[in-house]
Amino acid sequence: MKFRRSERLVDMTNYLLDNPSNLVPLTFFAERYGSAKSSISEDLTIIKETFEQRGIGMLTTVPGAAGGVKYIVKSNEEDSSLFLDEMCDIMAKPDRILPGGYLYMNDVLGNPQLMKKVGRVIASAYAEQEINVVMTMATKGIPIANAVASYLNVPVVIVRRDNKVTEGPTVSINYISGSSKRIQTMLLSKRSLEEGSKVLVVDDFMKAGGTIKGMTDLLGEFNATVAGIAVLIESEDTEERLVDNYLSLLKLSELDTKDKKINVTKGNYFDVIAKTK
């Protein structure tokens, strides 16, 4: 079946967006559309220019017989800034304050559109690094991890606090909660993570960073490497941070239960991005 150029462009764009970070040979597209490689190359040039102009991402090409084209997700600075401003407004609503000074986040974590945007912004920061796995702690970090992993096209592994029969043999460690200073246990299925993996650790909220520190320590049991740490919100109100070199989208600088006031600002996202350029 012969495809018209307009049909090829639509289908090719959709395929690339559905398969980020995958190297796709030009022969695959040539056979898929019954077209010459020269025509496919022209189509990819159009897509590449459009992606870059619209801030959708980048197309990188690898020459040679084993080469092809790869889509890498990118969120431009203006779009990211506008989205983080939106998130600050959402998270600063006074009715989010719960008894005990906790912040209600379930509606945000359960919103597919917001999580998709969160995943895109975080993935953009790590898209050009070698990431094999996204790791998070059950349960609130799971929506964020899934969103990030979908843009990096890698699996998600979930660390748990209790053992489940369906997990099979596990590796467990004790860690100290950064906020409560209590000794707790976390575990990960032996089948979840291959030895030597490069892991992006993500979570929904970080105060002192005890849970994230525990996850990075757990990676040592698998001889895995921490490729990055990213959180949706970090709390500014902490005396001691147990982790360094992390990325945060938002920063909670004030949560006043008496006056029902929440102050949320942008995190260190753009500072971290600037250092990688």
PDB file of C-alpha atoms in Angstrom:
ATOM      1  CA  MET A   1       0.000   0.000   0.000  1.00  0.00           C
ATOM      2  CA  LYS A   2       1.388   3.372  -1.062  1.00  0.00           C
ATOM      3  CA  PHE A   3       1.103   6.228   1.453  1.00  0.00           C
ATOM      4  CA  ARG A   4       0.766   9.876   0.558  1.00  0.00           C
ATOM      5  CA  ARG A   5       3.287  12.227   2.196  1.00  0.00           C
ATOM      6  CA  SER A   6       0.657  13.718   4.510  1.00  0.00           C
ATOM      7  CA  GLU A   7      -0.273  10.221   5.695  1.00  0.00           C
ATOM      8  CA  ARG A   8       3.370   9.296   6.186  1.00  0.00           C
ATOM      9  CA  LEU A   9       4.056  12.418   8.218  1.00  0.00           C
ATOM     10  CA  VAL A  10       1.123  11.811  10.554  1.00  0.00           C
ATOM     11  CA  ASP A  11       1.833   8.119  11.056  1.00  0.00           C
ATOM     12  CA  MET A  12       5.602   8.612  11.382  1.00  0.00           C
ATOM     13  CA  THR A  13       5.154  11.371  13.952  1.00  0.00           C
ATOM     14  CA  ASN A  14       2.780   9.216  15.969  1.00  0.00           C
ATOM     15  CA  TYR A  15       5.191   6.269  15.852  1.00  0.00           C
ATOM     16  CA  LEU A  16       8.140   8.352  17.043  1.00  0.00           C
ATOM     17  CA  LEU A  17       6.142   9.888  19.893  1.00  0.00           C
ATOM     18  CA  ASP A  18       5.027   6.407  20.989  1.00  0.00           C
ATOM     19  CA  ASN A  19       8.605   5.082  20.915  1.00  0.00           C
ATOM     20  CA  PRO A  20      10.858   7.705  22.508  1.00  0.00           C
ATOM     21  CA  SER A  21      14.590   6.941  22.840  1.00  0.00           C
ATOM     22  CA  ASN A  22      14.298   3.995  20.431  1.00  0.00           C
ATOM     23  CA  LEU A  23      16.642   3.942  17.443  1.00  0.00           C
ATOM     24  CA  VAL A  24      14.413   3.320  14.420  1.00  0.00           C
ATOM     25  CA  PRO A  25      16.148   2.268  11.161  1.00  0.00           C
ATOM     26  CA  LEU A  26      15.163   4.204   8.056  1.00  0.00           C
ATOM     27  CA  THR A  27      14.517   0.867   6.373  1.00  0.00           C
ATOM     28  CA  PHE A  28      11.701   0.278   8.876  1.00  0.00           C
ATOM     29  CA  PHE A  29       9.864   3.395   7.703  1.00  0.00           C
ATOM     30  CA  ALA A  30      10.739   2.729   4.038  1.00  0.00           C
ATOM     31  CA  GLU A  31       9.185  -0.738   4.196  1.00  0.00           C
ATOM     32  CA  ARG A  32       6.259   0.460   6.332  1.00  0.00           C
ATOM     33  CA  TYR A  33       5.214   3.063   3.750  1.00  0.00           C
ATOM     34  CA  GLY A  34       6.598   1.527   0.561  1.00  0.00           C
ATOM     35  CA  SER A  35       8.755   4.603  -0.018  1.00  0.00           C
ATOM     36  CA  ALA A  36      12.370   5.306  -0.896  1.00  0.00           C
ATOM     37  CA  LYS A  37      14.809   6.150   1.905  1.00  0.00           C
ATOM     38  CA  SER A  38      15.376   9.555   0.323  1.00  0.00           C
ATOM     39  CA  SER A  39      11.669  10.366   0.730  1.00  0.00           C
ATOM     40  CA  ILE A  40      11.743   9.144   4.334  1.00  0.00           C
ATOM     41  CA  SER A  41      14.760  11.366   5.038  1.00  0.00           C
ATOM     42  CA  GLU A  42      12.890  14.382   3.661  1.00  0.00           C
ATOM     43  CA  ASP A  43       9.874  13.561   5.829  1.00  0.00           C
ATOM     44  CA  LEU A  44      12.061  13.240   8.927  1.00  0.00           C
ATOM     45  CA  THR A  45      13.600  16.648   8.218  1.00  0.00           C
ATOM     46  CA  ILE A  46      10.114  18.187   8.255  1.00  0.00           C
ATOM     47  CA  ILE A  47       9.248  16.407  11.508  1.00  0.00           C
ATOM     48  CA  LYS A  48      12.575  17.375  13.084  1.00  0.00           C
ATOM     49  CA  GLU A  49      12.093  21.078  12.286  1.00  0.00           C
ATOM     50  CA  THR A  50       8.514  21.033  13.558  1.00  0.00           C
ATOM     51  CA  PHE A  51       9.470  19.248  16.790  1.00  0.00           C
ATOM     52  CA  GLU A  52      12.217  21.783  17.490  1.00  0.00           C
ATOM     53  CA  GLN A  53      10.068  24.806  16.629  1.00  0.00           C
ATOM     54  CA  ARG A  54       7.173  23.610  18.786  1.00  0.00           C
ATOM     55  CA  GLY A  55       9.363  22.460  21.689  1.00  0.00           C
ATOM     56  CA  ILE A  56       8.197  18.858  21.323  1.00  0.00           C
ATOM     57  CA  GLY A  57      11.660  17.349  21.344  1.00  0.00           C
ATOM     58  CA  MET A  58      14.602  16.452  19.166  1.00  0.00           C
ATOM     59  CA  LEU A  59      15.256  13.962  16.396  1.00  0.00           C
ATOM     60  CA  THR A  60      18.784  12.642  16.343  1.00  0.00           C
ATOM     61  CA  THR A  61      20.149  10.600  13.464  1.00  0.00           C
ATOM     62  CA  VAL A  62      22.777   7.890  13.572  1.00  0.00           C
ATOM     63  CA  PRO A  63      24.515   7.341  10.209  1.00  0.00           C
ATOM     64  CA  GLY A  64      25.562   4.010   8.774  1.00  0.00           C
ATOM     65  CA  ALA A  65      23.973   0.669   8.045  1.00  0.00           C
ATOM     66  CA  ALA A  66      23.062   0.145  11.708  1.00  0.00           C
ATOM     67  CA  GLY A  67      21.876   3.710  12.122  1.00  0.00           C
ATOM     68  CA  GLY A  68      18.490   5.358  12.102  1.00  0.00           C
ATOM     69  CA  VAL A  69      16.536   8.075  13.845  1.00  0.00           C
ATOM     70  CA  LYS A  70      15.684   8.557  17.508  1.00  0.00           C
ATOM     71  CA  TYR A  71      13.118  10.837  19.165  1.00  0.00           C
ATOM     72  CA  ILE A  72      14.268  12.460  22.405  1.00  0.00           C
ATOM     73  CA  VAL A  73      11.656  14.238  24.510  1.00  0.00           C
ATOM     74  CA  LYS A  74      12.280  17.881  25.377  1.00  0.00           C
ATOM     75  CA  SER A  75      10.125  20.512  27.055  1.00  0.00           C
ATOM     76  CA  ASN A  76      11.147  24.052  26.205  1.00  0.00           C
ATOM     77  CA  GLU A  77      11.855  26.468  29.037  1.00  0.00           C
ATOM     78  CA  GLU A  78       8.844  28.699  28.419  1.00  0.00           C
ATOM     79  CA  ASP A  79       6.345  25.831  28.451  1.00  0.00           C
ATOM     80  CA  SER A  80       7.992  24.279  31.519  1.00  0.00           C
ATOM     81  CA  SER A  81       7.922  27.595  33.382  1.00  0.00           C
ATOM     82  CA  LEU A  82       4.249  28.182  32.622  1.00  0.00           C
ATOM     83  CA  PHE A  83       3.380  24.672  33.764  1.00  0.00           C
ATOM     84  CA  LEU A  84       5.315  25.023  37.023  1.00  0.00           C
ATOM     85  CA  ASP A  85       3.540  28.333  37.672  1.00  0.00           C
ATOM     86  CA  GLU A  86       0.254  26.502  37.190  1.00  0.00           C
ATOM     87  CA  MET A  87       1.353  23.776  39.588  1.00  0.00           C
ATOM     88  CA  CYS A  88       2.351  26.361  42.208  1.00  0.00           C
ATOM     89  CA  ASP A  89      -1.154  27.838  42.071  1.00  0.00           C
ATOM     90  CA  ILE A  90      -2.749  24.398  42.326  1.00  0.00           C
ATOM     91  CA  MET A  91      -0.649  23.311  45.301  1.00  0.00           C
ATOM     92  CA  ALA A  92      -1.030  26.621  47.177  1.00  0.00           C
ATOM     93  CA  LYS A  93      -4.798  26.295  47.732  1.00  0.00           C
ATOM     94  CA  PRO A  94      -5.475  26.561  51.511  1.00  0.00           C
ATOM     95  CA  ASP A  95      -7.894  23.617  51.557  1.00  0.00           C
ATOM     96  CA  ARG A  96      -4.920  21.299  50.919  1.00  0.00           C
ATOM     97  CA  ILE A  97      -3.817  21.649  54.540  1.00  0.00           C
ATOM     98  CA  LEU A  98      -4.582  18.483  56.485  1.00  0.00           C
ATOM     99  CA  PRO A  99      -4.535  17.948  60.270  1.00  0.00           C
ATOM    100  CA  GLY A 100      -0.988  17.554  61.506  1.00  0.00           C
ATOM    101  CA  GLY A 101       0.420  19.920  58.908  1.00  0.00           C
ATOM    102  CA  TYR A 102       0.274  17.534  55.961  1.00  0.00           C
ATOM    103  CA  LEU A 103      -0.312  18.541  52.354  1.00  0.00           C
ATOM    104  CA  TYR A 104      -3.113  16.868  50.384  1.00  0.00           C
ATOM    105  CA  MET A 105      -1.778  15.735  46.997  1.00  0.00           C
ATOM    106  CA  ASN A 106      -3.910  12.763  45.950  1.00  0.00           C
ATOM    107  CA  ASP A 107      -5.994  14.737  43.461  1.00  0.00           C
ATOM    108  CA  VAL A 108      -2.861  15.960  41.692  1.00  0.00           C
ATOM    109  CA  LEU A 109      -1.192  12.537  41.670  1.00  0.00           C
ATOM    110  CA  GLY A 110      -4.422  11.035  40.347  1.00  0.00           C
ATOM    111  CA  ASN A 111      -4.800  13.548  37.505  1.00  0.00           C
ATOM    112  CA  PRO A 112      -3.497  11.884  34.302  1.00  0.00           C
ATOM    113  CA  GLN A 113      -3.024  15.165  32.429  1.00  0.00           C
ATOM    114  CA  LEU A 114      -1.030  16.794  35.212  1.00  0.00           C
ATOM    115  CA  MET A 115       1.065  13.668  35.704  1.00  0.00           C
ATOM    116  CA  LYS A 116       1.740  13.504  31.975  1.00  0.00           C
ATOM    117  CA  LYS A 117       3.116  17.047  32.066  1.00  0.00           C
ATOM    118  CA  VAL A 118       5.112  16.342  35.231  1.00  0.00           C
ATOM    119  CA  GLY A 119       6.587  13.263  33.566  1.00  0.00           C
ATOM    120  CA  ARG A 120       7.510  15.219  30.460  1.00  0.00           C
ATOM    121  CA  VAL A 121       9.256  18.005  32.360  1.00  0.00           C
ATOM    122  CA  ILE A 122      11.274  15.591  34.511  1.00  0.00           C
ATOM    123  CA  ALA A 123      12.099  13.281  31.597  1.00  0.00           C
ATOM    124  CA  SER A 124      13.353  16.252  29.584  1.00  0.00           C
ATOM    125  CA  ALA A 125      16.064  16.827  32.169  1.00  0.00           C
ATOM    126  CA  TYR A 126      17.385  13.264  31.815  1.00  0.00           C
ATOM    127  CA  ALA A 127      16.467  12.351  28.231  1.00  0.00           C
ATOM    128  CA  GLU A 128      20.040  12.578  26.949  1.00  0.00           C
ATOM    129  CA  GLN A 129      21.485  10.506  29.789  1.00  0.00           C
ATOM    130  CA  GLU A 130      21.672   6.736  29.880  1.00  0.00           C
ATOM    131  CA  ILE A 131      18.763   5.645  32.067  1.00  0.00           C
ATOM    132  CA  ASN A 132      17.793   1.976  32.318  1.00  0.00           C
ATOM    133  CA  VAL A 133      15.125   2.127  35.020  1.00  0.00           C
ATOM    134  CA  VAL A 134      12.964   4.585  36.963  1.00  0.00           C
ATOM    135  CA  MET A 135      12.638   3.722  40.655  1.00  0.00           C
ATOM    136  CA  THR A 136      10.127   4.978  43.201  1.00  0.00           C
ATOM    137  CA  MET A 137       8.614   4.146  46.574  1.00  0.00           C
ATOM    138  CA  ALA A 138       5.098   2.765  46.870  1.00  0.00           C
ATOM    139  CA  THR A 139       2.614   4.200  46.629  1.00  0.00           C
ATOM    140  CA  LYS A 140       2.376   7.924  45.910  1.00  0.00           C
ATOM    141  CA  GLY A 141       5.466   8.047  43.749  1.00  0.00           C
ATOM    142  CA  ILE A 142       4.083   5.494  41.290  1.00  0.00           C
ATOM    143  CA  PRO A 143       2.054   7.893  39.062  1.00  0.00           C
ATOM    144  CA  ILE A 144       5.088  10.165  38.679  1.00  0.00           C
ATOM    145  CA  ALA A 145       7.452   7.268  37.983  1.00  0.00           C
ATOM    146  CA  ASN A 146       5.124   5.823  35.337  1.00  0.00           C
ATOM    147  CA  ALA A 147       4.799   9.210  33.633  1.00  0.00           C
ATOM    148  CA  VAL A 148       8.560   9.791  33.564  1.00  0.00           C
ATOM    149  CA  ALA A 149       9.287   6.241  32.404  1.00  0.00           C
ATOM    150  CA  SER A 150       6.806   6.533  29.529  1.00  0.00           C
ATOM    151  CA  TYR A 151       8.834   9.421  28.065  1.00  0.00           C
ATOM    152  CA  LEU A 152      12.179   7.726  28.655  1.00  0.00           C
ATOM    153  CA  ASN A 153      10.784   4.389  27.437  1.00  0.00           C
ATOM    154  CA  VAL A 154      12.209   2.407  30.351  1.00  0.00           C
ATOM    155  CA  PRO A 155      10.667   0.131  33.021  1.00  0.00           C
ATOM    156  CA  VAL A 156       9.542   1.193  36.498  1.00  0.00           C
ATOM    157  CA  VAL A 157      10.630  -0.612  39.651  1.00  0.00           C
ATOM    158  CA  ILE A 158       8.712  -0.111  42.892  1.00  0.00           C
ATOM    159  CA  VAL A 159      10.280  -0.274  46.332  1.00  0.00           C
ATOM    160  CA  ARG A 160       7.903  -1.400  49.088  1.00  0.00           C
ATOM    161  CA  ARG A 161       7.803  -1.328  52.870  1.00  0.00           C
ATOM    162  CA  ASP A 162       6.218  -4.762  53.251  1.00  0.00           C
ATOM    163  CA  ASN A 163       6.824  -8.128  51.644  1.00  0.00           C
ATOM    164  CA  LYS A 164       4.320  -9.564  49.161  1.00  0.00           C
ATOM    165  CA  VAL A 165       4.172 -13.152  47.948  1.00  0.00           C
ATOM    166  CA  THR A 166       3.864 -11.964  44.361  1.00  0.00           C
ATOM    167  CA  GLU A 167       7.238 -10.197  44.580  1.00  0.00           C
ATOM    168  CA  GLY A 168       9.234 -13.401  44.983  1.00  0.00           C
ATOM    169  CA  PRO A 169      12.660 -13.270  46.695  1.00  0.00           C
ATOM    170  CA  THR A 170      13.531  -9.746  47.870  1.00  0.00           C
ATOM    171  CA  VAL A 171      16.454  -7.664  49.078  1.00  0.00           C
ATOM    172  CA  SER A 172      15.703  -5.502  52.120  1.00  0.00           C
ATOM    173  CA  ILE A 173      17.532  -2.806  54.067  1.00  0.00           C
ATOM    174  CA  ASN A 174      16.829  -0.704  57.120  1.00  0.00           C
ATOM    175  CA  TYR A 175      16.902   3.071  56.770  1.00  0.00           C
ATOM    176  CA  ILE A 176      16.294   6.072  58.995  1.00  0.00           C
ATOM    177  CA  SER A 177      13.358   8.291  58.122  1.00  0.00           C
ATOM    178  CA  GLY A 178      14.690  11.788  57.726  1.00  0.00           C
ATOM    179  CA  SER A 179      11.667  13.461  59.297  1.00  0.00           C
ATOM    180  CA  SER A 180      10.653  11.066  62.098  1.00  0.00           C
ATOM    181  CA  LYS A 181      14.171   9.661  62.712  1.00  0.00           C
ATOM    182  CA  ARG A 182      12.617   6.182  63.022  1.00  0.00           C
ATOM    183  CA  ILE A 183      14.227   3.037  61.663  1.00  0.00           C
ATOM    184  CA  GLN A 184      12.111   1.581  58.868  1.00  0.00           C
ATOM    185  CA  THR A 185      12.473  -1.190  56.303  1.00  0.00           C
ATOM    186  CA  MET A 186      12.254  -1.092  52.520  1.00  0.00           C
ATOM    187  CA  LEU A 187      12.607  -3.968  50.087  1.00  0.00           C
ATOM    188  CA  LEU A 188      12.830  -4.671  46.389  1.00  0.00           C
ATOM    189  CA  SER A 189      12.245  -7.854  44.413  1.00  0.00           C
ATOM    190  CA  LYS A 190      15.477  -9.439  43.177  1.00  0.00           C
ATOM    191  CA  ARG A 191      13.901  -9.782  39.739  1.00  0.00           C
ATOM    192  CA  SER A 192      13.037  -6.091  39.501  1.00  0.00           C
ATOM    193  CA  LEU A 193      16.490  -4.738  38.824  1.00  0.00           C
ATOM    194  CA  GLU A 194      19.405  -6.016  36.785  1.00  0.00           C
ATOM    195  CA  GLU A 195      22.869  -5.659  38.239  1.00  0.00           C
ATOM    196  CA  GLY A 196      24.688  -2.570  36.994  1.00  0.00           C
ATOM    197  CA  SER A 197      21.520  -0.664  36.014  1.00  0.00           C
ATOM    198  CA  LYS A 198      21.574   3.127  35.799  1.00  0.00           C
ATOM    199  CA  VAL A 199      18.579   4.276  37.830  1.00  0.00           C
ATOM    200  CA  LEU A 200      16.591   7.489  38.010  1.00  0.00           C
ATOM    201  CA  VAL A 201      15.022   7.769  41.480  1.00  0.00           C
ATOM    202  CA  VAL A 202      11.791   9.784  41.688  1.00  0.00           C
ATOM    203  CA  ASP A 203       9.321  10.592  44.460  1.00  0.00           C
ATOM    204  CA  ASP A 204       6.360  12.834  45.124  1.00  0.00           C
ATOM    205  CA  PHE A 205       7.599  14.687  48.217  1.00  0.00           C
ATOM    206  CA  MET A 206      10.935  15.132  49.934  1.00  0.00           C
ATOM    207  CA  LYS A 207      11.493  16.612  53.363  1.00  0.00           C
ATOM    208  CA  ALA A 208      14.823  15.527  54.833  1.00  0.00           C
ATOM    209  CA  GLY A 209      15.282  12.902  52.140  1.00  0.00           C
ATOM    210  CA  GLY A 210      15.437   9.789  54.302  1.00  0.00           C
ATOM    211  CA  THR A 211      13.307   7.670  51.973  1.00  0.00           C
ATOM    212  CA  ILE A 212      15.296   8.682  48.909  1.00  0.00           C
ATOM    213  CA  LYS A 213      18.563   8.070  50.756  1.00  0.00           C
ATOM    214  CA  GLY A 214      17.235   4.606  51.615  1.00  0.00           C
ATOM    215  CA  MET A 215      16.456   3.901  47.945  1.00  0.00           C
ATOM    216  CA  THR A 216      19.909   4.984  46.829  1.00  0.00           C
ATOM    217  CA  ASP A 217      21.458   2.764  49.509  1.00  0.00           C
ATOM    218  CA  LEU A 218      19.284  -0.121  48.330  1.00  0.00           C
ATOM    219  CA  LEU A 219      20.678   0.303  44.827  1.00  0.00           C
ATOM    220  CA  GLY A 220      24.090  -0.531  46.205  1.00  0.00           C
ATOM    221  CA  GLU A 221      22.822  -4.028  46.980  1.00  0.00           C
ATOM    222  CA  PHE A 222      22.231  -4.488  43.238  1.00  0.00           C
ATOM    223  CA  ASN A 223      25.508  -2.839  42.184  1.00  0.00           C
ATOM    224  CA  ALA A 224      23.317  -0.282  40.424  1.00  0.00           C
ATOM    225  CA  THR A 225      24.136   3.381  39.828  1.00  0.00           C
ATOM    226  CA  VAL A 226      22.099   6.450  40.747  1.00  0.00           C
ATOM    227  CA  ALA A 227      21.730   8.328  37.458  1.00  0.00           C
ATOM    228  CA  GLY A 228      19.610  11.082  39.018  1.00  0.00           C
ATOM    229  CA  ILE A 229      17.124  12.036  41.717  1.00  0.00           C
ATOM    230  CA  ALA A 230      13.936  13.988  40.970  1.00  0.00           C
ATOM    231  CA  VAL A 231      11.022  14.990  43.193  1.00  0.00           C
ATOM    232  CA  LEU A 232       7.771  16.786  42.542  1.00  0.00           C
ATOM    233  CA  ILE A 233       7.926  18.870  45.745  1.00  0.00           C
ATOM    234  CA  GLU A 234      10.698  19.492  48.232  1.00  0.00           C
ATOM    235  CA  SER A 235      10.147  21.023  51.642  1.00  0.00           C
ATOM    236  CA  GLU A 236      12.295  24.027  52.490  1.00  0.00           C
ATOM    237  CA  ASP A 237      11.618  23.554  56.201  1.00  0.00           C
ATOM    238  CA  THR A 238      14.293  21.024  57.066  1.00  0.00           C
ATOM    239  CA  GLU A 239      17.419  21.279  59.164  1.00  0.00           C
ATOM    240  CA  GLU A 240      19.402  18.577  57.418  1.00  0.00           C
ATOM    241  CA  ARG A 241      19.099  17.247  53.882  1.00  0.00           C
ATOM    242  CA  LEU A 242      20.256  13.651  53.563  1.00  0.00           C
ATOM    243  CA  VAL A 243      20.687  13.716  49.775  1.00  0.00           C
ATOM    244  CA  ASP A 244      22.476  16.055  47.386  1.00  0.00           C
ATOM    245  CA  ASN A 245      22.330  16.625  43.650  1.00  0.00           C
ATOM    246  CA  TYR A 246      18.581  16.289  43.252  1.00  0.00           C
ATOM    247  CA  LEU A 247      16.067  18.011  41.001  1.00  0.00           C
ATOM    248  CA  SER A 248      12.801  19.468  42.316  1.00  0.00           C
ATOM    249  CA  LEU A 249       9.905  20.937  40.356  1.00  0.00           C
ATOM    250  CA  LEU A 250       8.307  22.759  43.296  1.00  0.00           C
ATOM    251  CA  LYS A 251       9.384  23.990  46.729  1.00  0.00           C
ATOM    252  CA  LEU A 252       7.110  24.166  49.762  1.00  0.00           C
ATOM    253  CA  SER A 253       8.438  27.120  51.735  1.00  0.00           C
ATOM    254  CA  GLU A 254       5.508  27.659  54.120  1.00  0.00           C
ATOM    255  CA  LEU A 255       2.597  25.638  55.452  1.00  0.00           C
ATOM    256  CA  ASP A 256       0.770  27.605  58.154  1.00  0.00           C
ATOM    257  CA  THR A 257      -1.987  25.484  59.695  1.00  0.00           C
ATOM    258  CA  LYS A 258      -3.206  28.348  61.898  1.00  0.00           C
ATOM    259  CA  ASP A 259      -3.702  30.967  59.190  1.00  0.00           C
ATOM    260  CA  LYS A 260      -4.397  28.378  56.464  1.00  0.00           C
ATOM    261  CA  LYS A 261      -1.596  29.606  54.256  1.00  0.00           C
ATOM    262  CA  ILE A 262       0.554  27.643  51.832  1.00  0.00           C
ATOM    263  CA  ASN A 263       3.477  29.113  49.933  1.00  0.00           C
ATOM    264  CA  VAL A 264       4.742  27.074  46.996  1.00  0.00           C
ATOM    265  CA  THR A 265       7.387  28.303  44.552  1.00  0.00           C
ATOM    266  CA  LYS A 266       9.368  26.770  41.719  1.00  0.00           C
ATOM    267  CA  GLY A 267      12.046  24.331  42.813  1.00  0.00           C
ATOM    268  CA  ASN A 268      15.608  24.088  41.548  1.00  0.00           C
ATOM    269  CA  TYR A 269      14.590  22.642  38.165  1.00  0.00           C
ATOM    270  CA  PHE A 270      15.933  25.452  35.997  1.00  0.00           C
ATOM    271  CA  ASP A 271      19.124  25.744  38.041  1.00  0.00           C
ATOM    272  CA  VAL A 272      19.806  22.059  37.479  1.00  0.00           C
ATOM    273  CA  ILE A 273      18.982  22.310  33.785  1.00  0.00           C
ATOM    274  CA  ALA A 274      21.322  25.289  33.367  1.00  0.00           C
ATOM    275  CA  LYS A 275      24.232  23.309  34.847  1.00  0.00           C
ATOM    276  CA  THR A 276      23.777  20.510  32.334  1.00  0.00           C
ATOM    277  CA  LYS A 277      23.905  22.784  29.286  1.00  0.00           C
TER     278      LYS A 277
END
